[in-house]
XYZ file of N, CA and C in Angstrom:
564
model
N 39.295 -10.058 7.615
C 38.629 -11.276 7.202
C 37.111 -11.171 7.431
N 36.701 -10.565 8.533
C 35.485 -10.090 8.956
C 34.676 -9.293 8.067
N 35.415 -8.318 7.483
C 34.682 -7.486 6.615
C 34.461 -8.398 5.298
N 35.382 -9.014 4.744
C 35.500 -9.819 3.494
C 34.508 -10.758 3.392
N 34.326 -11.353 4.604
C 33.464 -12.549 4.560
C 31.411 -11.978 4.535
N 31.697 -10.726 5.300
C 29.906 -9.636 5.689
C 29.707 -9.440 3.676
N 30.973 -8.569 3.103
C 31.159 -8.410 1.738
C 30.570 -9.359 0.751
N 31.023 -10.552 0.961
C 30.605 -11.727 0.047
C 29.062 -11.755 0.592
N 28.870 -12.130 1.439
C 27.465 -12.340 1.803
C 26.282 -11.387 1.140
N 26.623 -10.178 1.563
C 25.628 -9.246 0.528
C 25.870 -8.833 -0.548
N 26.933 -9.075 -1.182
C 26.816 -9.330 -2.852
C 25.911 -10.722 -3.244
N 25.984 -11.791 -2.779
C 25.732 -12.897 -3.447
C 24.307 -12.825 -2.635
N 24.109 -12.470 -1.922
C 22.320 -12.382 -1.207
C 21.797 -11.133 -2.547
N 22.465 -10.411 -2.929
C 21.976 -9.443 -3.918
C 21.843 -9.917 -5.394
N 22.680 -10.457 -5.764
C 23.272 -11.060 -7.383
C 22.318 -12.011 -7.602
N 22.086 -12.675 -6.490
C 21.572 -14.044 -6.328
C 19.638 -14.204 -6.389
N 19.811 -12.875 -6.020
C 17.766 -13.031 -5.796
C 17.056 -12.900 -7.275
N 16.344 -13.795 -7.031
C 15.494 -13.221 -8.433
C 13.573 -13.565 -7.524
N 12.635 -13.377 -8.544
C 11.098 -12.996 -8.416
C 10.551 -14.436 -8.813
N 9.411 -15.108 -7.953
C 8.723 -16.088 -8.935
C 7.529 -15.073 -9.573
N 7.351 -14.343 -10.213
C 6.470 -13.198 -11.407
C 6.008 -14.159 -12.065
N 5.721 -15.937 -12.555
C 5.330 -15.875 -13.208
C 4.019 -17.178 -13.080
N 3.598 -17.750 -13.964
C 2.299 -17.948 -14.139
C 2.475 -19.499 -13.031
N 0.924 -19.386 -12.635
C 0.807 -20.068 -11.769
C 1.049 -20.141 -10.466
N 2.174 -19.140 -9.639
C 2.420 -18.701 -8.768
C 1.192 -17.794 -7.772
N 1.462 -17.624 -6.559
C 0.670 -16.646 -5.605
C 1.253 -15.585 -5.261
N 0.624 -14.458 -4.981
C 1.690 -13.108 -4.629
C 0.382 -13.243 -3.072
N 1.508 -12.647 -2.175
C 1.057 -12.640 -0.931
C 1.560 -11.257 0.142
N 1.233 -10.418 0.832
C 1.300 -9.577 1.344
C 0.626 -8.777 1.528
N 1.351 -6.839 1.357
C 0.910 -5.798 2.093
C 1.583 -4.536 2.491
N 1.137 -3.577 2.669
C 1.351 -2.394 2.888
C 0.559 -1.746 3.301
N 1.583 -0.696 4.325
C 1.338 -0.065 5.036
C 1.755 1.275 4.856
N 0.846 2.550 5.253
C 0.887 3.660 4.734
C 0.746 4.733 6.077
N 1.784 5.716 6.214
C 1.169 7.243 7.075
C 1.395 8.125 7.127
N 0.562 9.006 7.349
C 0.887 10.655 6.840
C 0.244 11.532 8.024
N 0.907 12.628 8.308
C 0.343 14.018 9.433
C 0.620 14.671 8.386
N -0.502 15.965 9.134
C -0.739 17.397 8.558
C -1.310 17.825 9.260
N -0.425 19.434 9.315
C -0.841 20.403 10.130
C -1.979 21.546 9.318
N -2.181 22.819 9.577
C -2.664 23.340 8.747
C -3.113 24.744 9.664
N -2.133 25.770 9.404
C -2.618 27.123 10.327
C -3.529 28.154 8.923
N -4.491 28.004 9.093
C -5.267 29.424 8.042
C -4.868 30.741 8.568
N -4.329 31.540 7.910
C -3.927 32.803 7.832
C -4.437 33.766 8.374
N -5.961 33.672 7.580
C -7.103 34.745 8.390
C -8.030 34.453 9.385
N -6.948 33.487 10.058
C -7.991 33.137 11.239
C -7.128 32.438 12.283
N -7.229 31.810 13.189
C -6.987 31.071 14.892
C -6.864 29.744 15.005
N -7.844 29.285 14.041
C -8.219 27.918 13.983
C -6.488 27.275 13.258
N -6.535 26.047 13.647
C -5.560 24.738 13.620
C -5.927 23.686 13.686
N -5.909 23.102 12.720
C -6.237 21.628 11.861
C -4.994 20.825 12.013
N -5.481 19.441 12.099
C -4.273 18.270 12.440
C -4.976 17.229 11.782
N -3.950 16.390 11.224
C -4.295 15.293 10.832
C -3.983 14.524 11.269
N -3.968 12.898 11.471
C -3.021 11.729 11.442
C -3.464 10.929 10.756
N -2.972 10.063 9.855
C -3.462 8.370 8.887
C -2.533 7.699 9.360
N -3.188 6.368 9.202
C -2.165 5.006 9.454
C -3.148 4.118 8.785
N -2.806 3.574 8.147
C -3.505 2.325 6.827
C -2.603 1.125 6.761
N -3.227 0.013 7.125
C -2.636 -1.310 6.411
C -3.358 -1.901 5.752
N -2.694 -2.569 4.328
C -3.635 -3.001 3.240
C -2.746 -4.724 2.730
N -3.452 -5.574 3.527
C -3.075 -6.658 3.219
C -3.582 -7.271 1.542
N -3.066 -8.185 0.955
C -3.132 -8.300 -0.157
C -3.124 -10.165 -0.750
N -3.716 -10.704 -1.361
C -3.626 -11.830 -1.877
C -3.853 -11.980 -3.721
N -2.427 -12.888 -4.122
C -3.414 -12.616 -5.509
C -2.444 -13.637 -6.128
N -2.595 -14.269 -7.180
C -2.537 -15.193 -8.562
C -1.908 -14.607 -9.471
N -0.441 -15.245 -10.023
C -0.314 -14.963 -11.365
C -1.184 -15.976 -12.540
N -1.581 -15.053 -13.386
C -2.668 -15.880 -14.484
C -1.582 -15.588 -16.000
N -0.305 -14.801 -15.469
C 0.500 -14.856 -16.468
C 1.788 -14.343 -16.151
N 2.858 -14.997 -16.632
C 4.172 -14.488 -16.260
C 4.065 -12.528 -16.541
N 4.550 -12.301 -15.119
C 4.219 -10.982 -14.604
C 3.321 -9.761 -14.628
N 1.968 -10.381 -14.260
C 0.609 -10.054 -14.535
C 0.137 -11.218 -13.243
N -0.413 -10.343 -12.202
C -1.003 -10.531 -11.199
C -2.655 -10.414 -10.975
N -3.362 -10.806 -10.366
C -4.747 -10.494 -10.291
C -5.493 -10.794 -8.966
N -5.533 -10.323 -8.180
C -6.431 -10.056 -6.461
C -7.196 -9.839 -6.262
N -6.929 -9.966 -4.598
C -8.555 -9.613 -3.870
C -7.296 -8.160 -3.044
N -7.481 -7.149 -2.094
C -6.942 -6.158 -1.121
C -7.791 -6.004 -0.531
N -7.520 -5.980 0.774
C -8.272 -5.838 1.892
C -8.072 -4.356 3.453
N -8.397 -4.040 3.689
C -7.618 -3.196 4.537
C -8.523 -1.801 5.518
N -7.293 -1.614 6.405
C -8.124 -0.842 7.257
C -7.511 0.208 7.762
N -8.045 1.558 7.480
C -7.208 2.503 8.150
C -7.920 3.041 9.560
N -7.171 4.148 10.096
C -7.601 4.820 11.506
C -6.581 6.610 10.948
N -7.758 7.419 11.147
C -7.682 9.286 10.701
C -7.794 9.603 12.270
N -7.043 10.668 13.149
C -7.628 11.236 13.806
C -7.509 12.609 13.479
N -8.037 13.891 13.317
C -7.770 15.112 13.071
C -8.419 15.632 14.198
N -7.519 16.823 14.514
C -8.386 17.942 15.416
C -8.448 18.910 14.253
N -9.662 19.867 15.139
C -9.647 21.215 14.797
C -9.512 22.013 16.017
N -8.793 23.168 16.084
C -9.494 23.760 18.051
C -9.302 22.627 18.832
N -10.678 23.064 19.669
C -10.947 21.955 20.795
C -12.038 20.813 20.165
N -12.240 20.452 18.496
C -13.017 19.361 18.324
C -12.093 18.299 17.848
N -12.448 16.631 18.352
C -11.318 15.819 18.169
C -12.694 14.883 17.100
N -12.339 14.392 15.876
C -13.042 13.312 15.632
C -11.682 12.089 15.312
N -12.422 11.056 15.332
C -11.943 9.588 14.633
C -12.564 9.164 13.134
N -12.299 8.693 12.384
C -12.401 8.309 11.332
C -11.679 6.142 11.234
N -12.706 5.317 10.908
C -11.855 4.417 11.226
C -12.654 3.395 9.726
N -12.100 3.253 8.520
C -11.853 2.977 7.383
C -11.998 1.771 7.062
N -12.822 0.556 6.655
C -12.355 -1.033 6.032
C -13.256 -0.965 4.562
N -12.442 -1.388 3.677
C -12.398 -1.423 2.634
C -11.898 -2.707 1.960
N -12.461 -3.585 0.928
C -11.978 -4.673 0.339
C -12.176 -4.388 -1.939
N -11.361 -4.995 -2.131
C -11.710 -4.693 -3.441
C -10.646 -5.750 -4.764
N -10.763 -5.913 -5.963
C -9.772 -6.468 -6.524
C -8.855 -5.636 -7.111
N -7.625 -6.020 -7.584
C -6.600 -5.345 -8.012
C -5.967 -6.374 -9.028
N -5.220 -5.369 -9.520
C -4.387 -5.992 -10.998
C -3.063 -5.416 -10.594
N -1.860 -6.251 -11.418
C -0.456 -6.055 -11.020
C 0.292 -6.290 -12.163
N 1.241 -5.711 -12.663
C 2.409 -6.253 -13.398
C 3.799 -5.368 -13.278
N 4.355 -6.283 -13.419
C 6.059 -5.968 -13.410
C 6.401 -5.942 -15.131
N 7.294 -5.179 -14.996
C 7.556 -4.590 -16.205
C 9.019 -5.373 -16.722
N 10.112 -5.968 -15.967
C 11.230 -6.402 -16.088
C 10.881 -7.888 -15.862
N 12.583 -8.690 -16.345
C 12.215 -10.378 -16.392
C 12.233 -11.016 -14.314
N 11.493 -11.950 -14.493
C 11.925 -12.345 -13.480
C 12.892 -12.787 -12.763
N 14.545 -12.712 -13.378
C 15.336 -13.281 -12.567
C 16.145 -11.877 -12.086
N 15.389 -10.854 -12.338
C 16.192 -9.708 -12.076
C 16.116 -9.297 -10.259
N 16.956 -8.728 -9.975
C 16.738 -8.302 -8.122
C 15.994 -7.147 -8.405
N 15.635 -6.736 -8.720
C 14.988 -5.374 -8.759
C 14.184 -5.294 -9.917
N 12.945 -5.095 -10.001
C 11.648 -4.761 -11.081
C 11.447 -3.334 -10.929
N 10.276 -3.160 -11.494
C 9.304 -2.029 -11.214
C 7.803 -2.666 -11.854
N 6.483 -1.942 -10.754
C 5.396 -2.644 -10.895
C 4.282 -1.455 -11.766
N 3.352 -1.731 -11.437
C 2.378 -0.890 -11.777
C 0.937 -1.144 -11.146
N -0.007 -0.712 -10.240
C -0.835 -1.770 -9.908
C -2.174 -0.748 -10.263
N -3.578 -1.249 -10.957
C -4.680 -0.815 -10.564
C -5.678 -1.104 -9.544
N -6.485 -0.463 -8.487
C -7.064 -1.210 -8.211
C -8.266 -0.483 -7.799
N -9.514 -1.274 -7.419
C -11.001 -0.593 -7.058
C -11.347 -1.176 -5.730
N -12.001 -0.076 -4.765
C -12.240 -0.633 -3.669
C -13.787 -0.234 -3.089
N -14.131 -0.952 -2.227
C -15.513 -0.715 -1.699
C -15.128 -0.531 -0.551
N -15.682 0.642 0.655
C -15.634 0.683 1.665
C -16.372 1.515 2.537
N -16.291 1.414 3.727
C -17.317 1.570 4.787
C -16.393 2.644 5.818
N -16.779 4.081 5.938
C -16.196 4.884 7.290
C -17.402 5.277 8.264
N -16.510 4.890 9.387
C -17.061 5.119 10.796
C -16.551 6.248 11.528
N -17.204 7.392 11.261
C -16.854 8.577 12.314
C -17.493 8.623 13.807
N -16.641 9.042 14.208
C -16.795 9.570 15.660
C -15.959 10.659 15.733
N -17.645 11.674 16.245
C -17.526 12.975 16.599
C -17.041 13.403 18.124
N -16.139 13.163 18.823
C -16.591 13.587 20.222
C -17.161 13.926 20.646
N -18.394 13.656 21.581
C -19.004 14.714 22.597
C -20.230 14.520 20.996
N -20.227 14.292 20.027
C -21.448 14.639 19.629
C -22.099 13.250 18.746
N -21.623 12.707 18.060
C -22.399 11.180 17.636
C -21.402 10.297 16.286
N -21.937 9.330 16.690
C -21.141 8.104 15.840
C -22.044 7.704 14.250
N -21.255 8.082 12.946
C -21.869 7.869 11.812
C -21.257 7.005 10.993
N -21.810 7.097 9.951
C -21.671 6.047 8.867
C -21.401 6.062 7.692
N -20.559 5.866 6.201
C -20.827 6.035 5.057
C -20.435 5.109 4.394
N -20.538 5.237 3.289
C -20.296 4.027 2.415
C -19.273 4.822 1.085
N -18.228 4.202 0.599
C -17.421 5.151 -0.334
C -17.045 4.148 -1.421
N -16.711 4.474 -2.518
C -16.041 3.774 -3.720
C -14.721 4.193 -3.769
N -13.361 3.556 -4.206
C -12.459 4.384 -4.449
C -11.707 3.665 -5.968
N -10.517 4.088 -6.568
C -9.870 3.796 -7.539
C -8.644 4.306 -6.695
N -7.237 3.505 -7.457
C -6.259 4.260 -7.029
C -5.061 2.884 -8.383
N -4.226 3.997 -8.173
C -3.095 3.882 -9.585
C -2.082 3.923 -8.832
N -1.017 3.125 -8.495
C -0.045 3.051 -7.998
C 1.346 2.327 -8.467
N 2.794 2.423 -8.593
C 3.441 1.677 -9.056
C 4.974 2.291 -8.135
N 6.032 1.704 -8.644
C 7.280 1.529 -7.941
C 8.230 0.505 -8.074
N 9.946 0.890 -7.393
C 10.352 -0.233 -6.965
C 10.074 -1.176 -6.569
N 10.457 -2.369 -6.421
C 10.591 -3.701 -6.059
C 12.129 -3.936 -5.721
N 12.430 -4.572 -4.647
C 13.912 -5.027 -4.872
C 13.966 -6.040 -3.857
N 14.380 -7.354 -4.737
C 13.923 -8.622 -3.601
C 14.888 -8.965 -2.914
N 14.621 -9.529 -1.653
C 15.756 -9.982 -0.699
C 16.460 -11.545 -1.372
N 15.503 -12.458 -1.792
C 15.930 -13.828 -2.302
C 14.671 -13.793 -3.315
N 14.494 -15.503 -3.850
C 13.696 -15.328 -4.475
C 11.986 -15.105 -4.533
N 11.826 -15.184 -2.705
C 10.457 -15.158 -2.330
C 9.683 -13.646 -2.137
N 11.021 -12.604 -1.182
C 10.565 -11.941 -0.793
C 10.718 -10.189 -1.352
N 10.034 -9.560 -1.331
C 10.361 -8.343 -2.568
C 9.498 -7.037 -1.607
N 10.418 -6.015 -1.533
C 10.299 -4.928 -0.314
C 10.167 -4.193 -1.670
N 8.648 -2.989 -1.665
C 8.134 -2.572 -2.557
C 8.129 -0.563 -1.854
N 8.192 0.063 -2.986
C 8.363 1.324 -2.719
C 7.048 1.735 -3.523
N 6.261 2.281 -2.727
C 4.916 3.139 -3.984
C 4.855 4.610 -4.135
N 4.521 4.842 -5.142
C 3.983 6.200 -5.167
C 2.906 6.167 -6.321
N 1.839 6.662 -5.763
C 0.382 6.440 -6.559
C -0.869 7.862 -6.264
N -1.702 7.528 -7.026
C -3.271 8.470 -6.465
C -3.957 7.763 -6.162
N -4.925 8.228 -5.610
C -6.058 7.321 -5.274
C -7.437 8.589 -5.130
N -8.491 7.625 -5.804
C -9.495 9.015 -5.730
C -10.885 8.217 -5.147
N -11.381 8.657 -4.085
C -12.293 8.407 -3.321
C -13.867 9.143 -3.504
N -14.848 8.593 -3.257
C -16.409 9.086 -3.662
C -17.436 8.461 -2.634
N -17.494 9.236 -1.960
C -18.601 8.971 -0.797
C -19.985 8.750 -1.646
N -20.487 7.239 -1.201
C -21.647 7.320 -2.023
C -22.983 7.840 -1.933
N -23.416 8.421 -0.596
C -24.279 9.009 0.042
C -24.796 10.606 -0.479
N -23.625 11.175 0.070
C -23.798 12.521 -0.712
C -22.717 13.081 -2.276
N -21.872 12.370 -2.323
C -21.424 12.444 -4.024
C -19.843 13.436 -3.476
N -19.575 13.486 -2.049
C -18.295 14.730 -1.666
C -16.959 13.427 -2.808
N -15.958 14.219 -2.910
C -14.765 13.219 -3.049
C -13.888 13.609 -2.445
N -12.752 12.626 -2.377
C -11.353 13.055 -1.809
C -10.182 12.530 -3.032
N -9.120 12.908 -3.081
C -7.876 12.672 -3.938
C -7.139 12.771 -2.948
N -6.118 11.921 -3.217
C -4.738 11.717 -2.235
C -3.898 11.324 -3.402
N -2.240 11.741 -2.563
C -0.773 11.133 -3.013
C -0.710 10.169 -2.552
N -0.167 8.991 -2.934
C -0.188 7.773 -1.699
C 2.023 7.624 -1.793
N 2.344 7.517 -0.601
C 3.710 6.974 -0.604
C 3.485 5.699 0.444
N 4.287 4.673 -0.109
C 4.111 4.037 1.441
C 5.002 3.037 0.769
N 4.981 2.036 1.689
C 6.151 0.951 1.464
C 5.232 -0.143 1.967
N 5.846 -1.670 1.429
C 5.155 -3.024 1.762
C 5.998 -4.126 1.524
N 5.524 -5.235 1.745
C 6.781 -6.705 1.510
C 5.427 -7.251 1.055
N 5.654 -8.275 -0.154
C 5.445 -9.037 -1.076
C 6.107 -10.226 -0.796
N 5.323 -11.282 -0.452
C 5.832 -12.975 -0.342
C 5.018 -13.258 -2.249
N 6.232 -13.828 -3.012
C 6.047 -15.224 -4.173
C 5.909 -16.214 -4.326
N 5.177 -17.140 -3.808
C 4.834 -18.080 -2.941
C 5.003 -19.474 -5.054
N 5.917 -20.241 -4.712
C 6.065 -21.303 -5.947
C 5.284 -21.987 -5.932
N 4.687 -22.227 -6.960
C 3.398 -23.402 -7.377
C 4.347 -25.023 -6.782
């Protein structure tokens, strides 16, 4: 009876959810992202380490049934060694973004697509040698699952690029992005 009764419950918590995706509504949340890397060079001694951890909170408006439009906000923390040098890297960035879901809203499960542009500011620290500054632009293309718990809340799967441009000296970076986030649909 125990099992029968757990059974019903997560079918009909599943069958049952659908998305408010559409106009006039608020999308509310965030994601969070992290990645290590090691890195032994062949012709040499030296050993490189990475660590990221990024959270990217999010606010935004439907201006049309499933078509979103924001502000993202967010802040990461890098530590890498090399050898015996340790720096920090510590990341805030804000920017707008665009969103749409591709399926109807009463479905439990979508898929999204998101663009977005960001402005941001890194703070290194060198150990033992000095604390700097830069200023960066980025773009990044991201999309994925969606699969909502009811009709508010929607646990998001990404996989995206993102391409970064230090504005100082012109270096860039490219990344894979994977990460996961929860999405509140907040009803007009």
């Amino acid at each position: 009876m125990k099992r029968l009764f757990v059974s019903y419950f997560f079918i009909s918590f599943f069958f049952t959810a659908n998305s408010q995706i559409t106009r006039g509504n608020w999308l509310v949340g965030g994601n969070a992202n992290f990645s290590s890397s090691k890195q032994n060079l062949t012709n040499s001694t030296d050993k490189n380490s990475s660590t990221l951890f990024s959270i990217l909170p999010n606010i935004g408006y439907f201006v049309a049934d499933k078509l979103a439009f924001g502000i993202s906000t967010g802040v990461s923390f890098t530590q890498s060694k090399s050898n015996n040098t340790k720096s920090n890297v510590t990341s805030y960035k804000i920017g707008p973004f665009a969103k749409y879901y591709f399926l109807e809203p009463d479905n439990t499960t979508n898929l999204f697509i998101q663009g977005a542009f960001g402005y941001g500011v890194n703070r290194f620290n060198n150990f033992g040698n000095s604390i700097t500054t830069a200023k960066n632009i980025s773009y990044q293309v991201a999309g994925g699952p969606v699969i909502y718990f009811n009709n508010s809340v929607g646990l998001e799967f990404i996989l995206g690029w993102s391409f970064e441009k230090a504005i100082e000296d012109k270096s860039n970076v490219s990344s894979l992005i994977l990460g996961i986030g929860f999405q509140i649909h907040l009803e007009k």
